[in-house]
Amino acid sequence: MARICEITGKKTITGNHVSHSNIKTRRKFYPNLQFKRFWHETENRWVELRVTPKGMKTINKIGLAEALKRAKANGFID
Protein backbone atom coordinates (compact mmCIF):
# COMPACT_ATOMS: atom_id res chain seq x y z
CA MET A 1 0.00 0.00 0.00
CA ALA A 2 1.42 3.33 -1.05
CA ARG A 3 1.75 6.12 1.48
CA ILE A 4 -0.62 8.54 -0.21
CA CYS A 5 -3.44 10.59 1.32
CA GLU A 6 -6.73 9.57 -0.30
CA ILE A 7 -8.17 13.10 -0.11
CA THR A 8 -5.29 15.53 -0.74
CA GLY A 9 -2.91 13.26 -2.67
CA LYS A 10 0.07 14.05 -0.45
CA LYS A 11 2.77 11.41 -0.79
CA THR A 12 6.33 10.55 0.20
CA ILE A 13 8.99 12.99 -0.97
CA THR A 14 12.76 12.57 -0.96
CA GLY A 15 15.53 14.85 0.21
CA ASN A 16 18.86 14.86 1.96
CA HIS A 17 19.81 14.16 5.54
CA VAL A 18 22.64 16.61 6.23
CA SER A 19 25.01 15.71 9.04
CA HIS A 20 27.01 18.11 11.19
CA SER A 21 30.00 17.53 8.88
CA ASN A 22 27.76 18.44 5.90
CA ILE A 23 27.67 14.91 4.46
CA LYS A 24 24.47 14.44 2.48
CA THR A 25 22.68 11.10 2.32
CA ARG A 26 19.31 10.46 0.75
CA ARG A 27 16.24 10.11 2.97
CA LYS A 28 12.45 10.11 2.72
CA PHE A 29 9.89 12.44 4.22
CA TYR A 30 6.65 10.55 4.92
CA PRO A 31 3.22 12.18 5.21
CA ASN A 32 1.41 11.99 8.56
CA LEU A 33 -1.18 9.41 7.52
CA GLN A 34 -3.95 8.28 9.84
CA PHE A 35 -6.63 5.61 9.41
CA LYS A 36 -9.89 7.43 10.12
CA ARG A 37 -13.53 6.41 9.87
CA PHE A 38 -16.05 8.93 8.55
CA TRP A 39 -19.83 8.57 8.46
CA HIS A 40 -21.18 8.81 4.90
CA GLU A 41 -24.71 10.15 5.37
CA THR A 42 -26.05 9.50 1.86
CA GLU A 43 -25.01 5.82 1.95
CA ASN A 44 -25.68 5.34 5.72
CA ARG A 45 -22.36 3.59 6.36
CA TRP A 46 -18.88 4.16 7.73
CA VAL A 47 -16.08 4.87 5.27
CA GLU A 48 -12.50 4.21 6.39
CA LEU A 49 -9.91 6.44 4.74
CA ARG A 50 -6.16 6.88 5.06
CA VAL A 51 -5.82 10.65 5.34
CA THR A 52 -3.49 13.36 6.59
CA PRO A 53 -4.63 15.96 9.14
CA LYS A 54 -5.07 18.41 6.25
CA GLY A 55 -7.36 15.88 4.58
CA MET A 56 -9.41 15.63 7.78
CA LYS A 57 -9.68 19.41 7.87
CA THR A 58 -10.81 19.42 4.23
CA ILE A 59 -13.51 16.83 4.98
CA ASN A 60 -14.72 18.88 7.97
CA LYS A 61 -14.85 22.02 5.84
CA ILE A 62 -16.51 20.83 2.61
CA GLY A 63 -18.10 17.55 3.70
CA LEU A 64 -17.28 13.92 3.00
CA ALA A 65 -19.35 13.54 -0.18
CA GLU A 66 -17.77 16.59 -1.86
CA ALA A 67 -14.26 15.60 -0.73
CA LEU A 68 -14.68 12.09 -2.17
CA LYS A 69 -16.04 13.54 -5.41
CA ARG A 70 -13.01 15.84 -5.77
CA ALA A 71 -10.59 13.00 -4.88
CA LYS A 72 -12.11 10.81 -7.60
CA ALA A 73 -11.90 13.65 -10.11
CA ASN A 74 -8.20 14.15 -9.29
CA GLY A 75 -7.49 10.40 -9.42
CA PHE A 76 -6.51 9.94 -5.76
CA ILE A 77 -9.09 7.13 -5.21
CA ASP A 78 -10.93 4.70 -7.48
mmCIF file of N, CA, C and O in Angstrom:
data_model
loop_
_atom_site.group_PDB
_atom_site.id
_atom_site.type_symbol
_atom_site.label_atom_id
_atom_site.label_comp_id
_atom_site.label_asym_id
_atom_site.label_seq_id
_atom_site.Cartn_x
_atom_site.Cartn_y
_atom_site.Cartn_z
ATOM 1 N N MET A 1 0.837 -1.174 0.000
ATOM 2 C CA MET A 1 0.000 0.000 0.000
ATOM 3 C C MET A 1 0.886 1.243 0.000
ATOM 4 O O MET A 1 1.776 1.388 0.822
ATOM 5 N N ALA A 2 0.624 2.120 -0.948
ATOM 6 C CA ALA A 2 1.416 3.330 -1.055
ATOM 7 C C ALA A 2 1.044 4.308 0.050
ATOM 8 O O ALA A 2 -0.088 4.337 0.525
ATOM 9 N N ARG A 3 1.997 5.115 0.440
ATOM 10 C CA ARG A 3 1.749 6.120 1.485
ATOM 11 C C ARG A 3 1.260 7.404 0.831
ATOM 12 O O ARG A 3 2.016 8.357 0.654
ATOM 13 N N ILE A 4 -0.017 7.399 0.470
ATOM 14 C CA ILE A 4 -0.624 8.535 -0.211
ATOM 15 C C ILE A 4 -1.941 8.859 0.482
ATOM 16 O O ILE A 4 -2.742 7.968 0.769
ATOM 17 N N CYS A 5 -2.171 10.146 0.745
ATOM 18 C CA CYS A 5 -3.439 10.591 1.319
ATOM 19 C C CYS A 5 -4.531 10.436 0.263
ATOM 20 O O CYS A 5 -4.357 10.856 -0.887
ATOM 21 N N GLU A 6 -5.655 9.836 0.647
ATOM 22 C CA GLU A 6 -6.727 9.572 -0.298
ATOM 23 C C GLU A 6 -7.573 10.811 -0.609
ATOM 24 O O GLU A 6 -8.377 10.788 -1.529
ATOM 25 N N ILE A 7 -7.398 11.880 0.128
ATOM 26 C CA ILE A 7 -8.165 13.103 -0.106
ATOM 27 C C ILE A 7 -7.310 14.181 -0.765
ATOM 28 O O ILE A 7 -7.694 14.770 -1.774
ATOM 29 N N THR A 8 -6.127 14.455 -0.216
ATOM 30 C CA THR A 8 -5.291 15.532 -0.744
ATOM 31 C C THR A 8 -4.246 15.062 -1.738
ATOM 32 O O THR A 8 -3.690 15.868 -2.480
ATOM 33 N N GLY A 9 -3.915 13.775 -1.741
ATOM 34 C CA GLY A 9 -2.911 13.257 -2.666
ATOM 35 C C GLY A 9 -1.477 13.459 -2.210
ATOM 36 O O GLY A 9 -0.550 13.228 -2.981
ATOM 37 N N LYS A 10 -1.291 13.880 -0.958
ATOM 38 C CA LYS A 10 0.074 14.048 -0.449
ATOM 39 C C LYS A 10 0.755 12.690 -0.406
ATOM 40 O O LYS A 10 0.150 11.689 -0.045
ATOM 41 N N LYS A 11 2.044 12.667 -0.775
ATOM 42 C CA LYS A 11 2.774 11.411 -0.789
ATOM 43 C C LYS A 11 4.202 11.614 -0.317
ATOM 44 O O LYS A 11 4.612 12.738 -0.012
ATOM 45 N N THR A 12 4.947 10.517 -0.262
ATOM 46 C CA THR A 12 6.326 10.545 0.201
ATOM 47 C C THR A 12 7.182 11.379 -0.745
ATOM 48 O O THR A 12 7.074 11.250 -1.965
ATOM 49 N N ILE A 13 8.038 12.239 -0.167
ATOM 50 C CA ILE A 13 8.995 12.989 -0.969
ATOM 51 C C ILE A 13 10.399 12.641 -0.488
ATOM 52 O O ILE A 13 10.565 12.112 0.612
ATOM 53 N N THR A 14 11.386 12.908 -1.315
ATOM 54 C CA THR A 14 12.760 12.574 -0.956
ATOM 55 C C THR A 14 13.565 13.851 -0.787
ATOM 56 O O THR A 14 13.228 14.903 -1.318
ATOM 57 N N GLY A 15 14.639 13.719 -0.036
ATOM 58 C CA GLY A 15 15.526 14.848 0.210
ATOM 59 C C GLY A 15 16.834 14.337 0.766
ATOM 60 O O GLY A 15 17.162 13.160 0.639
ATOM 61 N N ASN A 16 17.576 15.217 1.395
ATOM 62 C CA ASN A 16 18.863 14.864 1.960
ATOM 63 C C ASN A 16 18.842 14.977 3.472
ATOM 64 O O ASN A 16 18.262 15.907 4.025
ATOM 65 N N HIS A 17 19.501 14.023 4.126
ATOM 66 C CA HIS A 17 19.809 14.156 5.540
ATOM 67 C C HIS A 17 21.203 14.761 5.585
ATOM 68 O O HIS A 17 22.136 14.205 5.010
ATOM 69 N N VAL A 18 21.359 15.907 6.199
ATOM 70 C CA VAL A 18 22.637 16.612 6.230
ATOM 71 C C VAL A 18 23.211 16.515 7.635
ATOM 72 O O VAL A 18 22.616 16.982 8.604
ATOM 73 N N SER A 19 24.372 15.889 7.744
ATOM 74 C CA SER A 19 25.009 15.712 9.042
ATOM 75 C C SER A 19 25.737 16.992 9.466
ATOM 76 O O SER A 19 25.827 17.960 8.710
ATOM 77 N N HIS A 20 26.258 16.963 10.676
ATOM 78 C CA HIS A 20 27.007 18.109 11.185
ATOM 79 C C HIS A 20 28.233 18.403 10.323
ATOM 80 O O HIS A 20 28.621 19.562 10.159
ATOM 81 N N SER A 21 28.822 17.341 9.747
ATOM 82 C CA SER A 21 30.000 17.528 8.881
ATOM 83 C C SER A 21 29.599 17.802 7.433
ATOM 84 O O SER A 21 30.434 17.756 6.540
ATOM 85 N N ASN A 22 28.304 18.062 7.201
ATOM 86 C CA ASN A 22 27.757 18.444 5.899
ATOM 87 C C ASN A 22 27.784 17.310 4.881
ATOM 88 O O ASN A 22 27.798 17.561 3.686
ATOM 89 N N ILE A 23 27.786 16.054 5.360
ATOM 90 C CA ILE A 23 27.672 14.909 4.459
ATOM 91 C C ILE A 23 26.187 14.703 4.157
ATOM 92 O O ILE A 23 25.365 14.659 5.072
ATOM 93 N N LYS A 24 25.868 14.567 2.883
ATOM 94 C CA LYS A 24 24.469 14.442 2.478
ATOM 95 C C LYS A 24 24.166 13.001 2.072
ATOM 96 O O LYS A 24 24.844 12.442 1.226
ATOM 97 N N THR A 25 23.167 12.422 2.694
ATOM 98 C CA THR A 25 22.680 11.100 2.322
ATOM 99 C C THR A 25 21.189 11.200 2.057
ATOM 100 O O THR A 25 20.492 12.007 2.670
ATOM 101 N N ARG A 26 20.715 10.384 1.136
ATOM 102 C CA ARG A 26 19.314 10.456 0.746
ATOM 103 C C ARG A 26 18.409 9.921 1.860
ATOM 104 O O ARG A 26 18.756 8.981 2.563
ATOM 105 N N ARG A 27 17.227 10.529 1.990
ATOM 106 C CA ARG A 27 16.239 10.108 2.968
ATOM 107 C C ARG A 27 14.848 10.376 2.423
ATOM 108 O O ARG A 27 14.701 11.000 1.374
ATOM 109 N N LYS A 28 13.836 9.901 3.134
ATOM 110 C CA LYS A 28 12.452 10.109 2.722
ATOM 111 C C LYS A 28 11.698 10.879 3.789
ATOM 112 O O LYS A 28 11.929 10.704 4.977
ATOM 113 N N PHE A 29 10.799 11.719 3.342
ATOM 114 C CA PHE A 29 9.892 12.440 4.225
ATOM 115 C C PHE A 29 8.502 11.847 3.997
ATOM 116 O O PHE A 29 7.944 11.957 2.908
ATOM 117 N N TYR A 30 7.942 11.209 5.032
ATOM 118 C CA TYR A 30 6.652 10.545 4.916
ATOM 119 C C TYR A 30 5.527 11.468 5.382
ATOM 120 O O TYR A 30 5.689 12.232 6.329
ATOM 121 N N PRO A 31 4.359 11.393 4.732
ATOM 122 C CA PRO A 31 3.218 12.176 5.209
ATOM 123 C C PRO A 31 2.665 11.586 6.499
ATOM 124 O O PRO A 31 2.817 10.394 6.777
ATOM 125 N N ASN A 32 2.006 12.415 7.283
ATOM 126 C CA ASN A 32 1.414 11.991 8.555
ATOM 127 C C ASN A 32 0.052 11.359 8.272
ATOM 128 O O ASN A 32 -0.986 11.992 8.395
ATOM 129 N N LEU A 33 0.058 10.081 7.883
ATOM 130 C CA LEU A 33 -1.177 9.406 7.515
ATOM 131 C C LEU A 33 -1.829 8.749 8.722
ATOM 132 O O LEU A 33 -1.159 8.161 9.565
ATOM 133 N N GLN A 34 -3.147 8.865 8.777
ATOM 134 C CA GLN A 34 -3.945 8.277 9.840
ATOM 135 C C GLN A 34 -5.075 7.473 9.202
ATOM 136 O O GLN A 34 -5.623 7.888 8.187
ATOM 137 N N PHE A 35 -5.415 6.326 9.797
ATOM 138 C CA PHE A 35 -6.626 5.613 9.407
ATOM 139 C C PHE A 35 -7.775 6.227 10.185
ATOM 140 O O PHE A 35 -7.761 6.270 11.410
ATOM 141 N N LYS A 36 -8.787 6.714 9.480
ATOM 142 C CA LYS A 36 -9.886 7.426 10.124
ATOM 143 C C LYS A 36 -11.202 6.982 9.497
ATOM 144 O O LYS A 36 -11.294 6.840 8.283
ATOM 145 N N ARG A 37 -12.200 6.764 10.353
ATOM 146 C CA ARG A 37 -13.533 6.412 9.875
ATOM 147 C C ARG A 37 -14.404 7.654 9.823
ATOM 148 O O ARG A 37 -14.434 8.447 10.758
ATOM 149 N N PHE A 38 -15.130 7.810 8.722
ATOM 150 C CA PHE A 38 -16.050 8.929 8.549
ATOM 151 C C PHE A 38 -17.426 8.360 8.225
ATOM 152 O O PHE A 38 -17.545 7.364 7.512
ATOM 153 N N TRP A 39 -18.467 9.000 8.735
ATOM 154 C CA TRP A 39 -19.832 8.574 8.455
ATOM 155 C C TRP A 39 -20.308 9.200 7.156
ATOM 156 O O TRP A 39 -20.338 10.418 7.015
ATOM 157 N N HIS A 40 -20.672 8.343 6.199
ATOM 158 C CA HIS A 40 -21.178 8.809 4.905
ATOM 159 C C HIS A 40 -22.700 8.825 4.993
ATOM 160 O O HIS A 40 -23.351 7.778 4.990
ATOM 161 N N GLU A 41 -23.277 10.022 5.080
ATOM 162 C CA GLU A 41 -24.706 10.153 5.365
ATOM 163 C C GLU A 41 -25.583 9.676 4.225
ATOM 164 O O GLU A 41 -26.638 9.101 4.454
ATOM 165 N N THR A 42 -25.187 9.902 2.973
ATOM 166 C CA THR A 42 -26.052 9.500 1.862
ATOM 167 C C THR A 42 -26.104 7.987 1.698
ATOM 168 O O THR A 42 -27.113 7.451 1.265
ATOM 169 N N GLU A 43 -25.030 7.279 2.069
ATOM 170 C CA GLU A 43 -25.007 5.821 1.954
ATOM 171 C C GLU A 43 -25.294 5.121 3.284
ATOM 172 O O GLU A 43 -25.373 3.889 3.321
ATOM 173 N N ASN A 44 -25.420 5.877 4.369
ATOM 174 C CA ASN A 44 -25.678 5.337 5.716
ATOM 175 C C ASN A 44 -24.676 4.253 6.097
ATOM 176 O O ASN A 44 -25.053 3.144 6.490
ATOM 177 N N ARG A 45 -23.398 4.553 5.978
ATOM 178 C CA ARG A 45 -22.365 3.592 6.359
ATOM 179 C C ARG A 45 -21.086 4.337 6.710
ATOM 180 O O ARG A 45 -20.919 5.512 6.399
ATOM 181 N N TRP A 46 -20.182 3.609 7.397
ATOM 182 C CA TRP A 46 -18.876 4.159 7.735
ATOM 183 C C TRP A 46 -17.931 3.958 6.555
ATOM 184 O O TRP A 46 -17.944 2.914 5.917
ATOM 185 N N VAL A 47 -17.095 4.958 6.304
ATOM 186 C CA VAL A 47 -16.076 4.875 5.269
ATOM 187 C C VAL A 47 -14.729 5.064 5.953
ATOM 188 O O VAL A 47 -14.525 6.060 6.657
ATOM 189 N N GLU A 48 -13.818 4.095 5.788
ATOM 190 C CA GLU A 48 -12.496 4.208 6.391
ATOM 191 C C GLU A 48 -11.518 4.718 5.334
ATOM 192 O O GLU A 48 -11.394 4.137 4.259
ATOM 193 N N LEU A 49 -10.855 5.819 5.654
ATOM 194 C CA LEU A 49 -9.907 6.443 4.739
ATOM 195 C C LEU A 49 -8.549 6.581 5.405
ATOM 196 O O LEU A 49 -8.450 6.671 6.624
ATOM 197 N N ARG A 50 -7.515 6.621 4.588
ATOM 198 C CA ARG A 50 -6.157 6.880 5.059
ATOM 199 C C ARG A 50 -5.837 8.321 4.668
ATOM 200 O O ARG A 50 -5.553 8.599 3.505
ATOM 201 N N VAL A 51 -5.914 9.218 5.638
ATOM 202 C CA VAL A 51 -5.817 10.645 5.340
ATOM 203 C C VAL A 51 -4.814 11.343 6.254
ATOM 204 O O VAL A 51 -4.490 10.863 7.336
ATOM 205 N N THR A 52 -4.343 12.493 5.790
ATOM 206 C CA THR A 52 -3.488 13.361 6.585
ATOM 207 C C THR A 52 -4.381 14.295 7.402
ATOM 208 O O THR A 52 -5.579 14.405 7.138
ATOM 209 N N PRO A 53 -3.820 14.979 8.392
ATOM 210 C CA PRO A 53 -4.627 15.963 9.137
ATOM 211 C C PRO A 53 -5.216 17.047 8.236
ATOM 212 O O PRO A 53 -6.333 17.510 8.473
ATOM 213 N N LYS A 54 -4.514 17.436 7.185
ATOM 214 C CA LYS A 54 -5.074 18.411 6.252
ATOM 215 C C LYS A 54 -6.275 17.828 5.515
ATOM 216 O O LYS A 54 -7.247 18.523 5.233
ATOM 217 N N GLY A 55 -6.224 16.537 5.208
ATOM 218 C CA GLY A 55 -7.364 15.875 4.584
ATOM 219 C C GLY A 55 -8.568 15.838 5.507
ATOM 220 O O GLY A 55 -9.705 16.018 5.071
ATOM 221 N N MET A 56 -8.320 15.610 6.807
ATOM 222 C CA MET A 56 -9.411 15.630 7.784
ATOM 223 C C MET A 56 -10.038 17.013 7.864
ATOM 224 O O MET A 56 -11.261 17.165 7.947
ATOM 225 N N LYS A 57 -9.195 18.025 7.821
ATOM 226 C CA LYS A 57 -9.682 19.407 7.866
ATOM 227 C C LYS A 57 -10.507 19.727 6.619
ATOM 228 O O LYS A 57 -11.535 20.398 6.696
ATOM 229 N N THR A 58 -10.077 19.218 5.481
ATOM 230 C CA THR A 58 -10.811 19.424 4.233
ATOM 231 C C THR A 58 -12.182 18.767 4.311
ATOM 232 O O THR A 58 -13.189 19.355 3.906
ATOM 233 N N ILE A 59 -12.233 17.536 4.842
ATOM 234 C CA ILE A 59 -13.515 16.833 4.979
ATOM 235 C C ILE A 59 -14.433 17.585 5.932
ATOM 236 O O ILE A 59 -15.635 17.717 5.673
ATOM 237 N N ASN A 60 -13.900 18.107 7.035
ATOM 238 C CA ASN A 60 -14.723 18.878 7.971
ATOM 239 C C ASN A 60 -15.242 20.164 7.341
ATOM 240 O O ASN A 60 -16.345 20.620 7.663
ATOM 241 N N LYS A 61 -14.462 20.740 6.431
ATOM 242 C CA LYS A 61 -14.853 22.020 5.839
ATOM 243 C C LYS A 61 -15.877 21.850 4.721
ATOM 244 O O LYS A 61 -16.895 22.552 4.708
ATOM 245 N N ILE A 62 -15.628 20.930 3.779
ATOM 246 C CA ILE A 62 -16.506 20.833 2.611
ATOM 247 C C ILE A 62 -17.448 19.631 2.656
ATOM 248 O O ILE A 62 -18.345 19.533 1.822
ATOM 249 N N GLY A 63 -17.248 18.725 3.595
ATOM 250 C CA GLY A 63 -18.103 17.546 3.701
ATOM 251 C C GLY A 63 -17.475 16.340 3.028
ATOM 252 O O GLY A 63 -16.672 16.460 2.101
ATOM 253 N N LEU A 64 -17.870 15.164 3.494
ATOM 254 C CA LEU A 64 -17.282 13.919 3.000
ATOM 255 C C LEU A 64 -17.649 13.655 1.553
ATOM 256 O O LEU A 64 -16.797 13.278 0.744
ATOM 257 N N ALA A 65 -18.907 13.848 1.185
ATOM 258 C CA ALA A 65 -19.354 13.543 -0.177
ATOM 259 C C ALA A 65 -18.608 14.401 -1.204
ATOM 260 O O ALA A 65 -18.141 13.896 -2.230
ATOM 261 N N GLU A 66 -18.477 15.686 -0.932
ATOM 262 C CA GLU A 66 -17.773 16.592 -1.857
ATOM 263 C C GLU A 66 -16.289 16.270 -1.906
ATOM 264 O O GLU A 66 -15.672 16.308 -2.972
ATOM 265 N N ALA A 67 -15.684 15.935 -0.762
ATOM 266 C CA ALA A 67 -14.259 15.595 -0.728
ATOM 267 C C ALA A 67 -13.982 14.327 -1.527
ATOM 268 O O ALA A 67 -12.991 14.255 -2.273
ATOM 269 N N LEU A 68 -14.850 13.318 -1.396
ATOM 270 C CA LEU A 68 -14.680 12.088 -2.171
ATOM 271 C C LEU A 68 -14.865 12.341 -3.660
ATOM 272 O O LEU A 68 -14.160 11.769 -4.492
ATOM 273 N N LYS A 69 -15.808 13.216 -4.003
ATOM 274 C CA LYS A 69 -16.037 13.543 -5.415
ATOM 275 C C LYS A 69 -14.810 14.220 -6.016
ATOM 276 O O LYS A 69 -14.372 13.879 -7.123
ATOM 277 N N ARG A 70 -14.214 15.154 -5.283
ATOM 278 C CA ARG A 70 -13.009 15.838 -5.768
ATOM 279 C C ARG A 70 -11.820 14.888 -5.857
ATOM 280 O O ARG A 70 -11.025 14.972 -6.781
ATOM 281 N N ALA A 71 -11.698 13.970 -4.871
ATOM 282 C CA ALA A 71 -10.590 13.005 -4.876
ATOM 283 C C ALA A 71 -10.699 12.067 -6.078
ATOM 284 O O ALA A 71 -9.696 11.733 -6.701
ATOM 285 N N LYS A 72 -11.926 11.647 -6.417
ATOM 286 C CA LYS A 72 -12.110 10.805 -7.595
ATOM 287 C C LYS A 72 -11.787 11.571 -8.869
ATOM 288 O O LYS A 72 -11.190 11.024 -9.796
ATOM 289 N N ALA A 73 -12.179 12.839 -8.935
ATOM 290 C CA ALA A 73 -11.901 13.651 -10.112
ATOM 291 C C ALA A 73 -10.396 13.857 -10.312
ATOM 292 O O ALA A 73 -9.905 13.889 -11.447
ATOM 293 N N ASN A 74 -9.649 13.962 -9.200
ATOM 294 C CA ASN A 74 -8.205 14.146 -9.286
ATOM 295 C C ASN A 74 -7.433 12.830 -9.398
ATOM 296 O O ASN A 74 -6.224 12.841 -9.576
ATOM 297 N N GLY A 75 -8.129 11.703 -9.270
ATOM 298 C CA GLY A 75 -7.495 10.403 -9.419
ATOM 299 C C GLY A 75 -6.794 9.877 -8.174
ATOM 300 O O GLY A 75 -5.956 8.996 -8.279
ATOM 301 N N PHE A 76 -7.144 10.383 -6.995
ATOM 302 C CA PHE A 76 -6.514 9.936 -5.760
ATOM 303 C C PHE A 76 -7.129 8.624 -5.263
ATOM 304 O O PHE A 76 -6.472 7.856 -4.588
ATOM 305 N N ILE A 77 -8.421 8.371 -5.586
ATOM 306 C CA ILE A 77 -9.087 7.129 -5.212
ATOM 307 C C ILE A 77 -9.832 6.600 -6.417
ATOM 308 O O ILE A 77 -10.111 7.328 -7.380
ATOM 309 N N ASP A 78 -10.189 5.325 -6.351
ATOM 310 C CA ASP A 78 -10.925 4.698 -7.477
ATOM 311 C C ASP A 78 -12.402 4.943 -7.371
ATOM 312 O O ASP A 78 -13.013 4.918 -6.391
#
